[in-house]
Structure formats: structure tokens, C-alpha cells
Amino acid sequence: MSIARLGYRVALIDADIGLRNLDLLLGLENRVLYTAMDIVEGQCRLDQALIRDKRWKNLALLAISKNRQKYNVTRKNMQNLIDSVKELGFQFVLIDCPAGIDVGFINAIASAQEAVIVTTPEITAIRDADRVAGLLEANGIYNVKLLVNRVRPDMIQKNDMMSVRDVQEMLGIPLLGAIPEDTSVIISTNKGEPLVLNKKLTLSGIAFENAARRLIGKQDYFIDLTSPQKGMFQKLQEFFLGEE
């Protein structure tokens, strides 16, 4: 959503076949009439399966499937699908991969040129992220960035949680951003309204905007999650909300 708001055409591919949820996060669950499987089977066109966001028309969602048959979307299907989406003029195609490292994941990354690994500052999650990083490299994806989610600065200060730097050093992956723990995320998820659309951005909303800008090469500094200066915080809010 942040990238779309910057004026780019963005396509979201929900490749989590059995457990899709991007439609819920965007409040589009009632608009999914066709999926990528319908395209593959010749039952509809790509433009019929692509669902435009209600608020930002340059953001579109494509669900892969409504069922749990993980093996009916082949690697070649995914490559053809992504190529077709790019031909429609989308500048960014974001593929939400399924959990795990089985054939569903391998097929989902078939057309990817770069990857963002999202993890949390927990040892189990970091181990999984490390395994995924190895798989990405084995499949020829070397441009990988790290997004550390659900960061608790108060716990880090008490040495009860690994710092973002600790996580980044353990994985050896360039840092894209860090998202602080925020109850607003739960509220926005339940409403089906992306956090970054709130009129008054919380620190996590600003962190998402910051990460999006870094991803497309628009920004080269990080948000200080521990003690953001009030002036800078307000300045960033005004900048992202267009109240200059």
C-alpha cells in the first residue's frame, strides 16, 4: 500500500494457496470471484482475476487458489503468471510466499528477482529465516533484504529480546527496516484497512512507510525505535501525509 501511494503500479500475488489472507488484510474478501487457478484452467482472463483496491486503484490483488491443493500450481504456471502481470504494466509485483519450504514455496519464488525475509527477534524464527535465506540463494536469488517485525524496544533495553542489530548480524542480510510491536496493527488487520492509511500514523506506520521507501530506493535512513525525536517524528508524519 505504501508503494502504491507513492504512485507506482503494484500487484500483490497471494501465493499462500491453502491459507490465503491478503484479501482480508485489504478488505477485499468479498470481491475474490476468480483466482489464478481459473486463469490456468482457461476459465477467466487475468484482468478478471486481478482485484483493484477500493482506495488506491493502482494496487491490485491476485489470489492463486481458493482450495488447498498446493501442487496444482506448477513452477511454469507461476512464471507465466508473473510475466503476464508484468506485461500489464505493473512496476512492482510482490509475492506473498506460503509458510514452510516445500514445493509451494519453491514454486512461489520461481519468478522472483529479489526477496524480503520477514522475521521476528526470536531464536526459532531466526533459524527459519536463515534456512529460507539459504534456499533463496540456492535458487539464484541473491538480492535479499531483512525486515524485522514485532520489535519491542523496552524488552531490548532489559536484554529480554535480541536487538535488530543482533538479528541482522546473525543472518548476515542487509536490513530493510524494523517494525515495532503495535496494537494498531491488530486493529487495522481486523478492519481490513492497511495501517499506513491512518490519518495519524503510529511509529509502526511510519516504519512501514520508511521500509517501503528504502525498498524502492527513495530513502537511506532508519527510524529510531527507541527514542524518536519529537520534531523528527512530526516532520516524518507531515512528510508521509503530504502536509508539507
PDB file of N, CA, C and O in Angstrom, residues 1 12 20-33 50-57 59-62 191-193:
ATOM      1  N   MET A   1       0.838  -1.207   0.000  1.00  0.00           N
ATOM      2  CA  MET A   1       0.000   0.000   0.000  1.00  0.00           C
ATOM      3  C   MET A   1       0.872   1.256   0.000  1.00  0.00           C
ATOM      4  O   MET A   1       0.580   2.222  -0.705  1.00  0.00           O
ATOM      5  N   LEU A  12      -0.147  -7.517  -5.983  1.00  0.00           N
ATOM      6  CA  LEU A  12       0.108  -8.447  -4.876  1.00  0.00           C
ATOM      7  C   LEU A  12      -0.334  -9.832  -5.311  1.00  0.00           C
ATOM      8  O   LEU A  12      -1.468 -10.021  -5.748  1.00  0.00           O
ATOM      9  N   ARG A  20      -4.815 -18.422   2.248  1.00  0.00           N
ATOM     10  CA  ARG A  20      -4.625 -17.039   1.796  1.00  0.00           C
ATOM     11  C   ARG A  20      -5.279 -16.060   2.776  1.00  0.00           C
ATOM     12  O   ARG A  20      -6.290 -16.363   3.409  1.00  0.00           O
ATOM     13  N   ASN A  21      -4.688 -14.862   2.875  1.00  0.00           N
ATOM     14  CA  ASN A  21      -5.264 -13.867   3.787  1.00  0.00           C
ATOM     15  C   ASN A  21      -5.059 -12.415   3.352  1.00  0.00           C
ATOM     16  O   ASN A  21      -5.537 -11.506   4.021  1.00  0.00           O
ATOM     17  N   LEU A  22      -4.368 -12.187   2.253  1.00  0.00           N
ATOM     18  CA  LEU A  22      -4.157 -10.803   1.810  1.00  0.00           C
ATOM     19  C   LEU A  22      -5.472 -10.106   1.481  1.00  0.00           C
ATOM     20  O   LEU A  22      -5.601  -8.898   1.663  1.00  0.00           O
ATOM     21  N   ASP A  23      -6.460 -10.882   0.995  1.00  0.00           N
ATOM     22  CA  ASP A  23      -7.761 -10.279   0.695  1.00  0.00           C
ATOM     23  C   ASP A  23      -8.417  -9.733   1.961  1.00  0.00           C
ATOM     24  O   ASP A  23      -9.055  -8.682   1.947  1.00  0.00           O
ATOM     25  N   LEU A  24      -8.232 -10.438   3.085  1.00  0.00           N
ATOM     26  CA  LEU A  24      -8.774  -9.961   4.366  1.00  0.00           C
ATOM     27  C   LEU A  24      -8.071  -8.693   4.827  1.00  0.00           C
ATOM     28  O   LEU A  24      -8.702  -7.751   5.311  1.00  0.00           O
ATOM     29  N   LEU A  25      -6.758  -8.659   4.690  1.00  0.00           N
ATOM     30  CA  LEU A  25      -5.981  -7.510   5.150  1.00  0.00           C
ATOM     31  C   LEU A  25      -6.342  -6.237   4.384  1.00  0.00           C
ATOM     32  O   LEU A  25      -6.225  -5.132   4.910  1.00  0.00           O
ATOM     33  N   LEU A  26      -6.791  -6.398   3.143  1.00  0.00           N
ATOM     34  CA  LEU A  26      -7.156  -5.242   2.320  1.00  0.00           C
ATOM     35  C   LEU A  26      -8.662  -5.001   2.292  1.00  0.00           C
ATOM     36  O   LEU A  26      -9.136  -4.067   1.642  1.00  0.00           O
ATOM     37  N   GLY A  27      -9.422  -5.866   2.992  1.00  0.00           N
ATOM     38  CA  GLY A  27     -10.876  -5.722   2.999  1.00  0.00           C
ATOM     39  C   GLY A  27     -11.508  -6.074   1.665  1.00  0.00           C
ATOM     40  O   GLY A  27     -12.548  -5.516   1.290  1.00  0.00           O
ATOM     41  N   LEU A  28     -10.890  -7.001   0.929  1.00  0.00           N
ATOM     42  CA  LEU A  28     -11.375  -7.368  -0.409  1.00  0.00           C
ATOM     43  C   LEU A  28     -11.896  -8.796  -0.473  1.00  0.00           C
ATOM     44  O   LEU A  28     -12.073  -9.338  -1.574  1.00  0.00           O
ATOM     45  N   GLU A  29     -12.168  -9.406   0.694  1.00  0.00           N
ATOM     46  CA  GLU A  29     -12.532 -10.830   0.713  1.00  0.00           C
ATOM     47  C   GLU A  29     -13.790 -11.153  -0.083  1.00  0.00           C
ATOM     48  O   GLU A  29     -13.932 -12.260  -0.625  1.00  0.00           O
ATOM     49  N   ASN A  30     -14.716 -10.195  -0.179  1.00  0.00           N
ATOM     50  CA  ASN A  30     -15.967 -10.449  -0.905  1.00  0.00           C
ATOM     51  C   ASN A  30     -15.844 -10.212  -2.406  1.00  0.00           C
ATOM     52  O   ASN A  30     -16.799 -10.443  -3.150  1.00  0.00           O
ATOM     53  N   ARG A  31     -14.678  -9.769  -2.848  1.00  0.00           N
ATOM     54  CA  ARG A  31     -14.501  -9.447  -4.273  1.00  0.00           C
ATOM     55  C   ARG A  31     -13.705 -10.517  -5.027  1.00  0.00           C
ATOM     56  O   ARG A  31     -13.480 -10.382  -6.227  1.00  0.00           O
ATOM     57  N   VAL A  32     -13.255 -11.545  -4.311  1.00  0.00           N
ATOM     58  CA  VAL A  32     -12.487 -12.614  -4.970  1.00  0.00           C
ATOM     59  C   VAL A  32     -13.450 -13.564  -5.674  1.00  0.00           C
ATOM     60  O   VAL A  32     -14.033 -14.457  -5.072  1.00  0.00           O
ATOM     61  N   LEU A  33     -13.641 -13.352  -6.966  1.00  0.00           N
ATOM     62  CA  LEU A  33     -14.519 -14.206  -7.766  1.00  0.00           C
ATOM     63  C   LEU A  33     -13.710 -15.237  -8.557  1.00  0.00           C
ATOM     64  O   LEU A  33     -14.128 -16.376  -8.720  1.00  0.00           O
ATOM     65  N   LEU A  50      -7.603 -10.170 -11.359  1.00  0.00           N
ATOM     66  CA  LEU A  50      -6.922  -9.098 -10.613  1.00  0.00           C
ATOM     67  C   LEU A  50      -7.962  -8.181  -9.977  1.00  0.00           C
ATOM     68  O   LEU A  50      -8.788  -7.596 -10.665  1.00  0.00           O
ATOM     69  N   ILE A  51      -7.917  -8.057  -8.668  1.00  0.00           N
ATOM     70  CA  ILE A  51      -8.890  -7.236  -7.942  1.00  0.00           C
ATOM     71  C   ILE A  51      -8.257  -5.898  -7.575  1.00  0.00           C
ATOM     72  O   ILE A  51      -7.239  -5.864  -6.875  1.00  0.00           O
ATOM     73  N   ARG A  52      -8.838  -4.826  -8.041  1.00  0.00           N
ATOM     74  CA  ARG A  52      -8.322  -3.490  -7.722  1.00  0.00           C
ATOM     75  C   ARG A  52      -8.715  -3.110  -6.298  1.00  0.00           C
ATOM     76  O   ARG A  52      -9.833  -3.378  -5.858  1.00  0.00           O
ATOM     77  N   ASP A  53      -7.795  -2.461  -5.610  1.00  0.00           N
ATOM     78  CA  ASP A  53      -8.102  -1.985  -4.265  1.00  0.00           C
ATOM     79  C   ASP A  53      -9.174  -0.901  -4.335  1.00  0.00           C
ATOM     80  O   ASP A  53      -9.249  -0.144  -5.300  1.00  0.00           O
ATOM     81  N   LYS A  54     -10.002  -0.837  -3.286  1.00  0.00           N
ATOM     82  CA  LYS A  54     -11.101   0.132  -3.273  1.00  0.00           C
ATOM     83  C   LYS A  54     -10.610   1.571  -3.151  1.00  0.00           C
ATOM     84  O   LYS A  54     -11.261   2.496  -3.606  1.00  0.00           O
ATOM     85  N   ARG A  55      -9.465   1.744  -2.502  1.00  0.00           N
ATOM     86  CA  ARG A  55      -8.982   3.094  -2.209  1.00  0.00           C
ATOM     87  C   ARG A  55      -7.929   3.575  -3.206  1.00  0.00           C
ATOM     88  O   ARG A  55      -7.928   4.730  -3.616  1.00  0.00           O
ATOM     89  N   TRP A  56      -7.007   2.675  -3.583  1.00  0.00           N
ATOM     90  CA  TRP A  56      -5.925   3.031  -4.496  1.00  0.00           C
ATOM     91  C   TRP A  56      -5.980   2.079  -5.686  1.00  0.00           C
ATOM     92  O   TRP A  56      -5.596   0.920  -5.577  1.00  0.00           O
ATOM     93  N   LYS A  57      -6.440   2.588  -6.817  1.00  0.00           N
ATOM     94  CA  LYS A  57      -6.694   1.739  -7.988  1.00  0.00           C
ATOM     95  C   LYS A  57      -5.417   1.226  -8.648  1.00  0.00           C
ATOM     96  O   LYS A  57      -5.476   0.336  -9.495  1.00  0.00           O
ATOM     97  N   LEU A  59      -3.229  -0.360  -7.058  1.00  0.00           N
ATOM     98  CA  LEU A  59      -2.869  -1.540  -6.271  1.00  0.00           C
ATOM     99  C   LEU A  59      -3.859  -2.649  -6.602  1.00  0.00           C
ATOM    100  O   LEU A  59      -5.079  -2.445  -6.546  1.00  0.00           O
ATOM    101  N   ALA A  60      -3.350  -3.808  -6.983  1.00  0.00           N
ATOM    102  CA  ALA A  60      -4.224  -4.923  -7.367  1.00  0.00           C
ATOM    103  C   ALA A  60      -3.786  -6.199  -6.667  1.00  0.00           C
ATOM    104  O   ALA A  60      -2.606  -6.400  -6.368  1.00  0.00           O
ATOM    105  N   LEU A  61      -4.752  -7.073  -6.413  1.00  0.00           N
ATOM    106  CA  LEU A  61      -4.502  -8.342  -5.721  1.00  0.00           C
ATOM    107  C   LEU A  61      -4.891  -9.511  -6.615  1.00  0.00           C
ATOM    108  O   LEU A  61      -5.931  -9.489  -7.267  1.00  0.00           O
ATOM    109  N   LEU A  62      -4.051 -10.536  -6.614  1.00  0.00           N
ATOM    110  CA  LEU A  62      -4.371 -11.780  -7.317  1.00  0.00           C
ATOM    111  C   LEU A  62      -4.166 -12.948  -6.359  1.00  0.00           C
ATOM    112  O   LEU A  62      -3.057 -13.179  -5.877  1.00  0.00           O
ATOM    113  N   LYS A 191      -9.967  -4.613  10.743  1.00  0.00           N
ATOM    114  CA  LYS A 191     -10.833  -3.726   9.949  1.00  0.00           C
ATOM    115  C   LYS A 191     -10.646  -3.916   8.449  1.00  0.00           C
ATOM    116  O   LYS A 191     -11.469  -3.461   7.655  1.00  0.00           O
ATOM    117  N   GLY A 192      -9.545  -4.569   8.061  1.00  0.00           N
ATOM    118  CA  GLY A 192      -9.241  -4.688   6.640  1.00  0.00           C
ATOM    119  C   GLY A 192      -8.780  -3.377   6.041  1.00  0.00           C
ATOM    120  O   GLY A 192      -8.987  -3.098   4.867  1.00  0.00           O
ATOM    121  N   GLU A 193      -8.143  -2.554   6.872  1.00  0.00           N
ATOM    122  CA  GLU A 193      -7.640  -1.258   6.424  1.00  0.00           C
ATOM    123  C   GLU A 193      -6.152  -1.156   6.740  1.00  0.00           C
ATOM    124  O   GLU A 193      -5.775  -1.157   7.909  1.00  0.00           O
TER     125      GLU A 193
END
